[in-house]
Coordinates of C-alpha atoms in Angstrom, one line a residue:
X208 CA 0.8 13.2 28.0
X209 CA 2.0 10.5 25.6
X210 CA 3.3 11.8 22.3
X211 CA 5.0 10.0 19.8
X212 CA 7.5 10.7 17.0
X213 CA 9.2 7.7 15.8
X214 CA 10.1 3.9 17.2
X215 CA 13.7 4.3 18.5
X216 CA 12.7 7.3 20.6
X217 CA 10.0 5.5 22.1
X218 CA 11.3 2.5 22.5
X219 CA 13.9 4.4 24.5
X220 CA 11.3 5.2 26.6
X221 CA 9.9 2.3 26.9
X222 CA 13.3 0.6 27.8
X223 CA 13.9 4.0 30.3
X224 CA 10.6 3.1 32.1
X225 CA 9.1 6.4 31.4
X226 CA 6.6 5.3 29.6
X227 CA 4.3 2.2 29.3
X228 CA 3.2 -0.3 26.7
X229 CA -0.5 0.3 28.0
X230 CA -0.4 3.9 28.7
X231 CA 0.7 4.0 24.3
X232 CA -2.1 1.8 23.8
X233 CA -4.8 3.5 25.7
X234 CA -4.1 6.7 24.3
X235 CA -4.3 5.4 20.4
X236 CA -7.6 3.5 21.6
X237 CA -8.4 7.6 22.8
X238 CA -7.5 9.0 19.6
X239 CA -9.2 6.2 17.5
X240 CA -12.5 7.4 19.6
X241 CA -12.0 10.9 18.9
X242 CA -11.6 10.0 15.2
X243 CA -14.6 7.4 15.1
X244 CA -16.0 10.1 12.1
X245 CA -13.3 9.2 9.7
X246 CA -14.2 5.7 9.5
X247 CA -10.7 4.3 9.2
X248 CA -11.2 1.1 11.0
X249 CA -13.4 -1.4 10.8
X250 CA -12.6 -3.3 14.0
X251 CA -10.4 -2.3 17.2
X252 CA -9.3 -5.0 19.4
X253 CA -9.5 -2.3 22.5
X254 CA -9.8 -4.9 25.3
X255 CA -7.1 -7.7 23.8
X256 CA -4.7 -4.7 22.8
X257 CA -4.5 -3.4 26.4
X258 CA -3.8 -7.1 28.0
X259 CA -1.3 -7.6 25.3
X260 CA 0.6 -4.2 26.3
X261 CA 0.1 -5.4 30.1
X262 CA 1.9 -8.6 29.3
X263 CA 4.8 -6.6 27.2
X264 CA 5.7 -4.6 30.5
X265 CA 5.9 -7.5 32.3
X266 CA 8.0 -9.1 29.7
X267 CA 10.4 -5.6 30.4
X268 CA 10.0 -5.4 34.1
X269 CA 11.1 -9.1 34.2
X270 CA 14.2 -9.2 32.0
X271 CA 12.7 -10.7 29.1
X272 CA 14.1 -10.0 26.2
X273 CA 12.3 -8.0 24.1
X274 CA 11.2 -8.1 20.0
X275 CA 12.3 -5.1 17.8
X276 CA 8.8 -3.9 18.0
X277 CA 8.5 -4.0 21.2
X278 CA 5.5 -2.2 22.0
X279 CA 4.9 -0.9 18.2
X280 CA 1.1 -0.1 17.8
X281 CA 0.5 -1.2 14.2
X282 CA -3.4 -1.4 12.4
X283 CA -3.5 -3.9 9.3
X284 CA -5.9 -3.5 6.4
X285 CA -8.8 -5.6 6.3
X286 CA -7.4 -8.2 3.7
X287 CA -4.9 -9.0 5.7
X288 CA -5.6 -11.8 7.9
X289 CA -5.4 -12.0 11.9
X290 CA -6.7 -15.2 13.3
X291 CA -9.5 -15.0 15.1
X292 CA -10.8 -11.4 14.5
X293 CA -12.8 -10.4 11.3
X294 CA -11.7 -10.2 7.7
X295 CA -13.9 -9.1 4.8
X296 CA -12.2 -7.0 2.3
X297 CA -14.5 -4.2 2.9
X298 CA -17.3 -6.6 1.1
X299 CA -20.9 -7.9 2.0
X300 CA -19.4 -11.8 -0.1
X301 CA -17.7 -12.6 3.1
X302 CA -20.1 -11.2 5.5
X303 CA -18.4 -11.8 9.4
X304 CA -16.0 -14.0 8.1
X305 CA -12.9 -14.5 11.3
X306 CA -9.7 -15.0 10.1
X307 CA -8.5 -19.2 10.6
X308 CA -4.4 -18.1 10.8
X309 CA -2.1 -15.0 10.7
X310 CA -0.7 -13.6 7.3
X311 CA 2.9 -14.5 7.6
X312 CA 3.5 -10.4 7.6
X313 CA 1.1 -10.3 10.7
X314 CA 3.2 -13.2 12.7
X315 CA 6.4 -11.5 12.2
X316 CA 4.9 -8.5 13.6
X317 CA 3.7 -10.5 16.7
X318 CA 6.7 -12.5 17.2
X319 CA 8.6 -9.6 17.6
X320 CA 6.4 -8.0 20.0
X321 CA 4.0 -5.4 18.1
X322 CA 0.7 -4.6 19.1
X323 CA -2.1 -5.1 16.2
X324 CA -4.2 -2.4 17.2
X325 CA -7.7 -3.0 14.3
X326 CA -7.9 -3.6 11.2
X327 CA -8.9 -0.7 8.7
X328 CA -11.4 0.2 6.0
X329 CA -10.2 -0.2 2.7
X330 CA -11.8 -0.5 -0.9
X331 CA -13.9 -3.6 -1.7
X332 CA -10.8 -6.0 -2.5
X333 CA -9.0 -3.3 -3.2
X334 CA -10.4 -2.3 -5.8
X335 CA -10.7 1.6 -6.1
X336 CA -8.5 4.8 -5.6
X337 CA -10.7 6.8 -3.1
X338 CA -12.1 4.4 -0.6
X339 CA -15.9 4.6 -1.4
X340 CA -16.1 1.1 -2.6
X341 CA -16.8 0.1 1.0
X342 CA -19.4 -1.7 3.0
X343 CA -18.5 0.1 5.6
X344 CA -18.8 3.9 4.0
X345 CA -16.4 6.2 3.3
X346 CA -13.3 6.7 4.6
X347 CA -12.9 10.7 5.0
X348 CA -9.2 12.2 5.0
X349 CA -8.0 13.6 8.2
X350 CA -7.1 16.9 6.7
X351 CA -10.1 18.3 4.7
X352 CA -13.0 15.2 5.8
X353 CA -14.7 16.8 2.3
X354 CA -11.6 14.9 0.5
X355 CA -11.0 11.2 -0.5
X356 CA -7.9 9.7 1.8
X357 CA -7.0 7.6 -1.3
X358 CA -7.6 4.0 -2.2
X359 CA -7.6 1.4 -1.7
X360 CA -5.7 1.3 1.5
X361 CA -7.3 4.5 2.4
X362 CA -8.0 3.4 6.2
X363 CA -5.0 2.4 7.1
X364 CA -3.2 6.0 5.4
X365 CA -5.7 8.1 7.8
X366 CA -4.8 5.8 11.0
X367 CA -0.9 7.0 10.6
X368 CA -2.2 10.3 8.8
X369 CA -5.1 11.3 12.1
X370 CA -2.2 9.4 15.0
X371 CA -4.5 6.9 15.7
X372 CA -1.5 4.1 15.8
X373 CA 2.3 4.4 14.4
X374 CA 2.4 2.5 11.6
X375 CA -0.1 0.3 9.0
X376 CA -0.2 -2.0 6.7
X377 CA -2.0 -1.9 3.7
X378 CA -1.9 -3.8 0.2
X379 CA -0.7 -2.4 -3.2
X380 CA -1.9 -3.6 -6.8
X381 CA -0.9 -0.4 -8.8
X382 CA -0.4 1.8 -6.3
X383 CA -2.8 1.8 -3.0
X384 CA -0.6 2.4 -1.0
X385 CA 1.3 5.1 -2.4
X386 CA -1.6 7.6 -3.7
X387 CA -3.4 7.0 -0.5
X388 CA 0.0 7.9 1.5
X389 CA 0.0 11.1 -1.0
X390 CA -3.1 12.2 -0.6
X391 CA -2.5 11.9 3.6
X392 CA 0.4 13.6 3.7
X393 CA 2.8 10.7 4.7
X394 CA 5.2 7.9 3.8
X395 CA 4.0 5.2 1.6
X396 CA 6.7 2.0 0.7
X397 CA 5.5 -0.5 -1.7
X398 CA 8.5 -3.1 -1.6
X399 CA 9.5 -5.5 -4.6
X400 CA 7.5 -8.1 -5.4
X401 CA 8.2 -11.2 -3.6
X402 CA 10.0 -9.1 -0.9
X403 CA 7.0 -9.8 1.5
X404 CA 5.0 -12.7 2.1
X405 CA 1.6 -12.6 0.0
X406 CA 0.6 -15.6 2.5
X407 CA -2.7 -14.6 4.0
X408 CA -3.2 -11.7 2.2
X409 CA -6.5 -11.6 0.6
X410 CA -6.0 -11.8 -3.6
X411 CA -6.7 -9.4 -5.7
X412 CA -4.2 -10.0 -8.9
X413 CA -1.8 -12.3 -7.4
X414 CA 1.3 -11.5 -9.6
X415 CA 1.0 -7.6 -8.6
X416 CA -0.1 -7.7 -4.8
X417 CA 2.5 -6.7 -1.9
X418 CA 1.9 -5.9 1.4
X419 CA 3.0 -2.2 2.0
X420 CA 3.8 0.1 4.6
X421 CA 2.5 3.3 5.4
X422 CA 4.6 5.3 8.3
X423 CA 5.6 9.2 9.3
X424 CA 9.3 8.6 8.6
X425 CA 11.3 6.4 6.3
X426 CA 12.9 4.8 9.5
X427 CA 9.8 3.6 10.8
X428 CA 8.9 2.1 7.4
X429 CA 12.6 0.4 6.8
X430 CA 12.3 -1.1 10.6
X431 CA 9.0 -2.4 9.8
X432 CA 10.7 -4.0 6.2
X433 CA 13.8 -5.4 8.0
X434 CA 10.5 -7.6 10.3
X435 CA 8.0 -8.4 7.5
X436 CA 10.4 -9.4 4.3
X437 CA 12.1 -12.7 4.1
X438 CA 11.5 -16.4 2.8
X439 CA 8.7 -18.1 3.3
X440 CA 7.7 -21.4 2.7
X441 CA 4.0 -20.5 2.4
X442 CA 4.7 -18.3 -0.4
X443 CA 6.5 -19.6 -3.6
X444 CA 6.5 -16.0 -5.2
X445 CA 8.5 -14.9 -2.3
X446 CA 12.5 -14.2 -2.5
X447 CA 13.4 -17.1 -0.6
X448 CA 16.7 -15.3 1.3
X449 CA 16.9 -14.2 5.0
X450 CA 15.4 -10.8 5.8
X451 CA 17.9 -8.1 5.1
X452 CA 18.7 -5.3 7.8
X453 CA 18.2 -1.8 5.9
X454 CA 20.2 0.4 7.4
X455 CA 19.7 4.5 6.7
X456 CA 23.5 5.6 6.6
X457 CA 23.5 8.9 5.8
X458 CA 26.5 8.9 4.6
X459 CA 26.0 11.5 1.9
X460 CA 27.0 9.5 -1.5
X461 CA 25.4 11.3 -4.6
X462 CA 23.1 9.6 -6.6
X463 CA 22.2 9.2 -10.4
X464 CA 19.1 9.9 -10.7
X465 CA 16.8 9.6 -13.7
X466 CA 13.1 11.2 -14.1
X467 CA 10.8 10.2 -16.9
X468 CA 10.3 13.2 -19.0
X469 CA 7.0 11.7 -21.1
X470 CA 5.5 11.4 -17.3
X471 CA 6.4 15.5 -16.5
X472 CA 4.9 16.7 -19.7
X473 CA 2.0 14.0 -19.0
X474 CA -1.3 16.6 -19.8
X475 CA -3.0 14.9 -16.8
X476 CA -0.2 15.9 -14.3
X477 CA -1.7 19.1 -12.5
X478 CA 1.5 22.2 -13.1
X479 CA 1.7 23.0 -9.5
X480 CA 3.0 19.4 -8.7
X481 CA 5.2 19.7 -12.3
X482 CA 6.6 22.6 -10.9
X483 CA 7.6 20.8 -7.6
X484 CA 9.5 17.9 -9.1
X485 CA 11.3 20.2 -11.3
X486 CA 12.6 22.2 -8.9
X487 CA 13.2 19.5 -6.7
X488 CA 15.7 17.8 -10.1
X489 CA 17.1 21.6 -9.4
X490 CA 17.6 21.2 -5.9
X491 CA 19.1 17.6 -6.4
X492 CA 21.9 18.9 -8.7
X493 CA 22.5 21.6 -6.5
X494 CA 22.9 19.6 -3.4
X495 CA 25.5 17.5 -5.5
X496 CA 23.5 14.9 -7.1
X497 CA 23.3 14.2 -11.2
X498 CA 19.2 14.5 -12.0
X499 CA 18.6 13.8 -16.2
X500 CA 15.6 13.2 -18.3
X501 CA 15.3 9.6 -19.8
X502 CA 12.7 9.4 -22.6
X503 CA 10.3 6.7 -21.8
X504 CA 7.3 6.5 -24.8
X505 CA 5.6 3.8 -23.2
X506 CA 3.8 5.8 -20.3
X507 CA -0.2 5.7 -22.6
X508 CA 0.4 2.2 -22.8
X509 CA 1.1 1.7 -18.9
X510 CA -3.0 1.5 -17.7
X511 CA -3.8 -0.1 -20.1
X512 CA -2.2 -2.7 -19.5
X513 CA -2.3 -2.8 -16.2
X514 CA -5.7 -2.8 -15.9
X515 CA -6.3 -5.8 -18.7
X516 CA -3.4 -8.3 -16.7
X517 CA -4.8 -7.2 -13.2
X518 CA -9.0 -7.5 -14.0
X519 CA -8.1 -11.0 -15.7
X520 CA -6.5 -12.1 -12.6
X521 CA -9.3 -10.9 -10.4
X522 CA -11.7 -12.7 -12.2
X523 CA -9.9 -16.0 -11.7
X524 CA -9.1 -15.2 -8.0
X525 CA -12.4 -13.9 -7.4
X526 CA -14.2 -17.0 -8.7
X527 CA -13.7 -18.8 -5.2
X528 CA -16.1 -16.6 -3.6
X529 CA -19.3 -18.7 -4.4
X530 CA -21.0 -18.4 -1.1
X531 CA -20.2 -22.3 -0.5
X532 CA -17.4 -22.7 0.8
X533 CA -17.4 -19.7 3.9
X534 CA -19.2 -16.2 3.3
X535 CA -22.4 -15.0 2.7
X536 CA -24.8 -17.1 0.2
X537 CA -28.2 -15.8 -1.1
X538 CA -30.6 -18.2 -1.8
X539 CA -34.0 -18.2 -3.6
X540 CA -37.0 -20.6 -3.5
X541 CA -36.0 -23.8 -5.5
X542 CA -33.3 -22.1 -6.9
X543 CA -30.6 -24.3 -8.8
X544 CA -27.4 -24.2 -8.7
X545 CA -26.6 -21.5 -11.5
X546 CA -29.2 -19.6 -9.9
X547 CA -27.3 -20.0 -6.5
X548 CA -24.4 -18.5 -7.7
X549 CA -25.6 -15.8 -9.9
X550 CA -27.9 -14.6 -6.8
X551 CA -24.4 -15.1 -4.1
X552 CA -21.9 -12.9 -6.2
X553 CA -24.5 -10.4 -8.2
X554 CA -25.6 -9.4 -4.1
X555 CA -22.2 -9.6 -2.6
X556 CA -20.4 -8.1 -4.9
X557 CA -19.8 -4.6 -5.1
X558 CA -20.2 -2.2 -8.5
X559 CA -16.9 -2.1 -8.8
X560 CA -16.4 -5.5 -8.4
X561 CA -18.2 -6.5 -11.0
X562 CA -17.0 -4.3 -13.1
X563 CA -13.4 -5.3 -12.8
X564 CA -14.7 -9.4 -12.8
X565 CA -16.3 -8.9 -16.2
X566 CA -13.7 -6.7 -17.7
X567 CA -11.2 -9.9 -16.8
X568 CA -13.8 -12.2 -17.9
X569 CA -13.8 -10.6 -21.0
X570 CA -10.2 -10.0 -21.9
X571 CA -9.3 -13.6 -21.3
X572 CA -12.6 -15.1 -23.2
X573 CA -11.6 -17.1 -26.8
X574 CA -11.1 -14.6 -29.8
X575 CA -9.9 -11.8 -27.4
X576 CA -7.3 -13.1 -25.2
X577 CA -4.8 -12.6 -27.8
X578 CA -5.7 -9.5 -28.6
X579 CA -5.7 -8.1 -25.1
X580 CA -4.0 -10.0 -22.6
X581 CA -1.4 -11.4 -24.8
X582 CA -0.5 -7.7 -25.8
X583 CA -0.9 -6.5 -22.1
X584 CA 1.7 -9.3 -21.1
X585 CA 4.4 -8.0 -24.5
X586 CA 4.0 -4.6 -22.9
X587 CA 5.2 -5.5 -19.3
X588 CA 8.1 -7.5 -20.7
X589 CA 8.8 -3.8 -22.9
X590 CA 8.5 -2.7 -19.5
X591 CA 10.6 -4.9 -17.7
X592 CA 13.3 -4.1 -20.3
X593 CA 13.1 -0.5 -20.7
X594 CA 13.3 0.1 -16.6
X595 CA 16.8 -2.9 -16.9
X596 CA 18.1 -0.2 -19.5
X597 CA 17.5 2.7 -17.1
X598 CA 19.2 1.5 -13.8
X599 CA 22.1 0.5 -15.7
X600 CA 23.0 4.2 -15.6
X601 CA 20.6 5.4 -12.8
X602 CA 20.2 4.4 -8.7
X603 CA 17.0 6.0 -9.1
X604 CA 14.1 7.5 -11.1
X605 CA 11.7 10.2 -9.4
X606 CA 8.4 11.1 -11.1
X607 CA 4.9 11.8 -9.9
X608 CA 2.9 9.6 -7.1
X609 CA -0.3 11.3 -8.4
X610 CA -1.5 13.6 -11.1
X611 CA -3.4 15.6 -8.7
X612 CA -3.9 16.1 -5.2
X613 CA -7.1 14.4 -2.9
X614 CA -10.2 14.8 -4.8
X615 CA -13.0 16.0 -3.8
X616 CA -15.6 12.4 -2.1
X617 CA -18.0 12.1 -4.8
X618 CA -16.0 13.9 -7.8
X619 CA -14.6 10.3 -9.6
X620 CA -17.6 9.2 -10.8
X621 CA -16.0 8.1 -14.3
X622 CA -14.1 5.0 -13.6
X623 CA -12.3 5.2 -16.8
X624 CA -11.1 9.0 -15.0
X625 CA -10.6 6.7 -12.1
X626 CA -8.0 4.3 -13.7
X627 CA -6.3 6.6 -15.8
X628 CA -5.4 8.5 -11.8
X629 CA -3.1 5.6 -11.5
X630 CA -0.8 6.3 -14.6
X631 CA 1.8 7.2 -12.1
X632 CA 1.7 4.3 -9.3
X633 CA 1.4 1.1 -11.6
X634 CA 4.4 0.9 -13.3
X635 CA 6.3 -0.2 -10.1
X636 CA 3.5 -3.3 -9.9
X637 CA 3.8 -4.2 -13.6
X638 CA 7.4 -4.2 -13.4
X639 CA 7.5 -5.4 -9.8
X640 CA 10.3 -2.7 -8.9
X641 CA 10.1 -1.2 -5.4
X642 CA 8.6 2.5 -4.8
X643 CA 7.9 4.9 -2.1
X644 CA 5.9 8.2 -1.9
X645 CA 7.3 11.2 0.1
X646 CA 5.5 13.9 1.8
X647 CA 7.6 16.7 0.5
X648 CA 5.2 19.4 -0.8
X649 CA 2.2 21.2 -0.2
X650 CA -0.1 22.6 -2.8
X651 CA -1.7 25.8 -3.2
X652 CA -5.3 24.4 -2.5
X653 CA -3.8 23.2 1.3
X654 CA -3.3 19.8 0.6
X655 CA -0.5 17.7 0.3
X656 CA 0.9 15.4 -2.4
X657 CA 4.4 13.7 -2.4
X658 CA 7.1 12.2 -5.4
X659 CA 7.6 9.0 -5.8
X660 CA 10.9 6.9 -5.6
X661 CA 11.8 4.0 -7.4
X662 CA 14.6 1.7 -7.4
X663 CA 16.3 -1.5 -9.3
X664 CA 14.3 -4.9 -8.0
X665 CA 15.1 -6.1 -4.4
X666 CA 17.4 -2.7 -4.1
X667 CA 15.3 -1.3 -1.1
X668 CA 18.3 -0.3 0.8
X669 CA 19.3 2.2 -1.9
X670 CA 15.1 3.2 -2.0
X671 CA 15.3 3.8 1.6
X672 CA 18.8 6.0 2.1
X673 CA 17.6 8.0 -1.1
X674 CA 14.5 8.5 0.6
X675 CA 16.0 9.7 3.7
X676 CA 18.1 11.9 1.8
X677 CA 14.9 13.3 -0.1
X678 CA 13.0 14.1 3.3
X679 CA 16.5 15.7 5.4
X680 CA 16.5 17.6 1.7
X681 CA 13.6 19.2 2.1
X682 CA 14.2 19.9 6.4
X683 CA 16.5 22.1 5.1

């Protein structure tokens, strides 16, 4: 019976000959049937994944030599594009639209020899914290279906979360990939901005979108890193340096580490998780680290924010979608032109959608731009500056990933309730610092929920060995 715990072991195997690329793939086609009912993909490529492993163990039994993800079954998020197979954002705009080349994060998975397995469910342009904004209905979490998996790369957390492939990629704005990798129960790593190609993946606010990674270990997730960062001529936002090897040490340096004391005395953060994180600053100093509070007064002003830079964007990337160019278009009896357009997006786009268009439209429209987006852009410089200031004296800072633990589907029917969720997650898109979610705890109610990591810009090596440290912490 195929099991599998993390890539070195089974590539072992693989390299050992007691185990095949296709019998791995066959069984996460299995489990993906077994798990049809969570509605975490929107696609599997059953039949092209199985002659892709056939052609990988030929590769082996030949001498060929081999990618370092050899035989790595990995789903993508459905804005993230795969040439030749389907991409819609989870929304009815682009209809059947197939991908016309691979996002530079899918080719460097393929050239070193990973297996793209689907692609997953996900929010309507990611746009959403509990995967309901969908076409393609709700995306239920593996551990209590009754429960949200998280948004709005909710598919791809339950694919790692249920074992139905090893790792995913998923997208994150202000924070969908670390609330849904909360909520799940797993590891969530949002890299620094411009660590990862945004070439091919499907805009949402351009200067907060990264590709993420959602694993079961931090090794997985750092491996997977080390193959999707790097320079990229496609992408002038990108870092343009080779891609880095992060190595996990373990060589047991102590760490400064900060955590924001406004954020733990937050009245949204639910006590149970408050409770966690300070004993875990407890169990930090006692395992020889130095946890301290750092003030930080600008948490209220954090969603905000976020939410006026990030809807302005979206209604400027958004305005491509005209139902011309590729997509769906809905067209009336001797309609005009305005008509055309007004018919295309007010049917293919989604509630949330529009909300988020018209919020931008708003806050960048004459007589309000200064008061909204021009503030909104003073407060992430404040930001910017305030986090400089704190890794001067800190590796780290640890807070919450989430005030609360998976909701209930349904509940979040206020989407002011819904933004204000994110109060934890953003401030590593706004400030474009890299952060990770844990699965260290488990709440009274049965679920889990996780703390977050984050680290100085481009310092994922120091992320990733404090994460390690975190999880062997806690094995203890």
């Amino acid at each position: 019976m195929f099991s599998f715990t993390n890539i070195k072991d089974y590539q072992e195997n693989l390299h050992q000959g007691k185990v095949l690329c296709e019998t791995a793939v066959r069984y996460y086609l299995d489990r993906i049937t077994e798990n049809n009912q969570l509605n975490a993909f929107v696609e599997v490529f059953g039949s092209e994944c199985i002659e892709r492993a056939k052609q990988l163990d030929n590769k082996r039994a030949n001498g060929v030599q081999l990618g370092k993800l050899y035989g790595v079954v990995v789903a993508i998020k459905d804005v993230i594009c795969f040439e030749g197979h389907k991409i819609t954002a989870a929304s009815a705009i682009l209809g059947d639209f197939q991908s016309l080349f691979n996002a530079t994060a899918v080719q460097s998975l393929l050239d070193e020899d990973a297996i793209i397995i689907g692609n997953c469910n996900c929010d309507e342009f990611a746009m959403g914290s509990t995967n309901e904004n969908t076409i393609y209905g709700r995306v239920k979490n593996a551990l209590d279906e009754s429960k949200v998996p998280g948004g709005s790369s909710g598919g791809s957390a339950v694919a790692v979360q249920a074992g139905m492939c090893m790792v995913s990629l998923g997208s994150d704005t202000g924070g969908s990939v670390r609330q849904p990798a909360d909520f799940c129960g797993i590891v969530g790593l949002k890299p620094s901005y411009g660590t990862v190609s945004r070439h091919g993946l499907i805009a949402y606010a351009s200067s907060f979108d990264q590709i993420g990674i959602f694993s079961k270990n931090v090794e997985d997730a750092a491996l997977v890193l080390e193959i999707i960062s790097g320079k990229d001529k496609a992408d002038s936002t990108v870092r343009q340096v080779d891609s880095k090897r992060f190595q996990i040490d373990g060589n047991g340096k102590p760490y400064r580490i900060a955590y924001l004391q406004n954020a733990l005395e937050h009245p949204s953060l639910d006590m149970e998780i408050r409770d966690s994180i300070n004993s875990l600053t407890e169990k930090l100093n006692a395992d020889g680290h130095w946890v301290g509070p750092v003030a930080f007064d600008l948490i209220d002003y954090i969603v905000p924010a976020y939410y006026i830079l990030t809807t302005a964007e979206a209604s400027s990337n958004l305005s491509r979608y005209d139902g011309i160019r590729y997509g769906k278009r809905h067209t009336g009896d001797g309609a005009g032109l305005r008509e055309f357009y007004k018919k295309t997006r007010s049917k293919g786009f989604g509630k949330e959608v529009k909300r988020r268009i018209m919020l931008g439209t708003f806050v960048l429209s004459e007589g309000y731009y200064d008061a909204y987006f021009t503030k909104a852009q003073q407060v992430r410089q404040l930001l910017a500056e305030r986090s400089r200031e704190i890794f001067k004296d800190f590796d780290a800072i640890i807070l919450p990933t989430v005030p609360s633990t998976a909701m209930d589907a349904g509940d979040m029917k206020d989407p002011i309730a819904i933004y204000l969720a994110d109060i934890y997650t953003v401030f590593a898109n706004l400030t474009g610092l890299p952060a990770i979610s844990l699965p260290l705890f488990k709440h009274p109610n049965g679920m889990p929920f996780g703390v977050q990591v984050v680290t100085k810009k481009y310092d994922e090596a120091t992320l990733l060995n404090i994460s390690a440290m975190l999880m062997d912490l806690y094995k203890k």
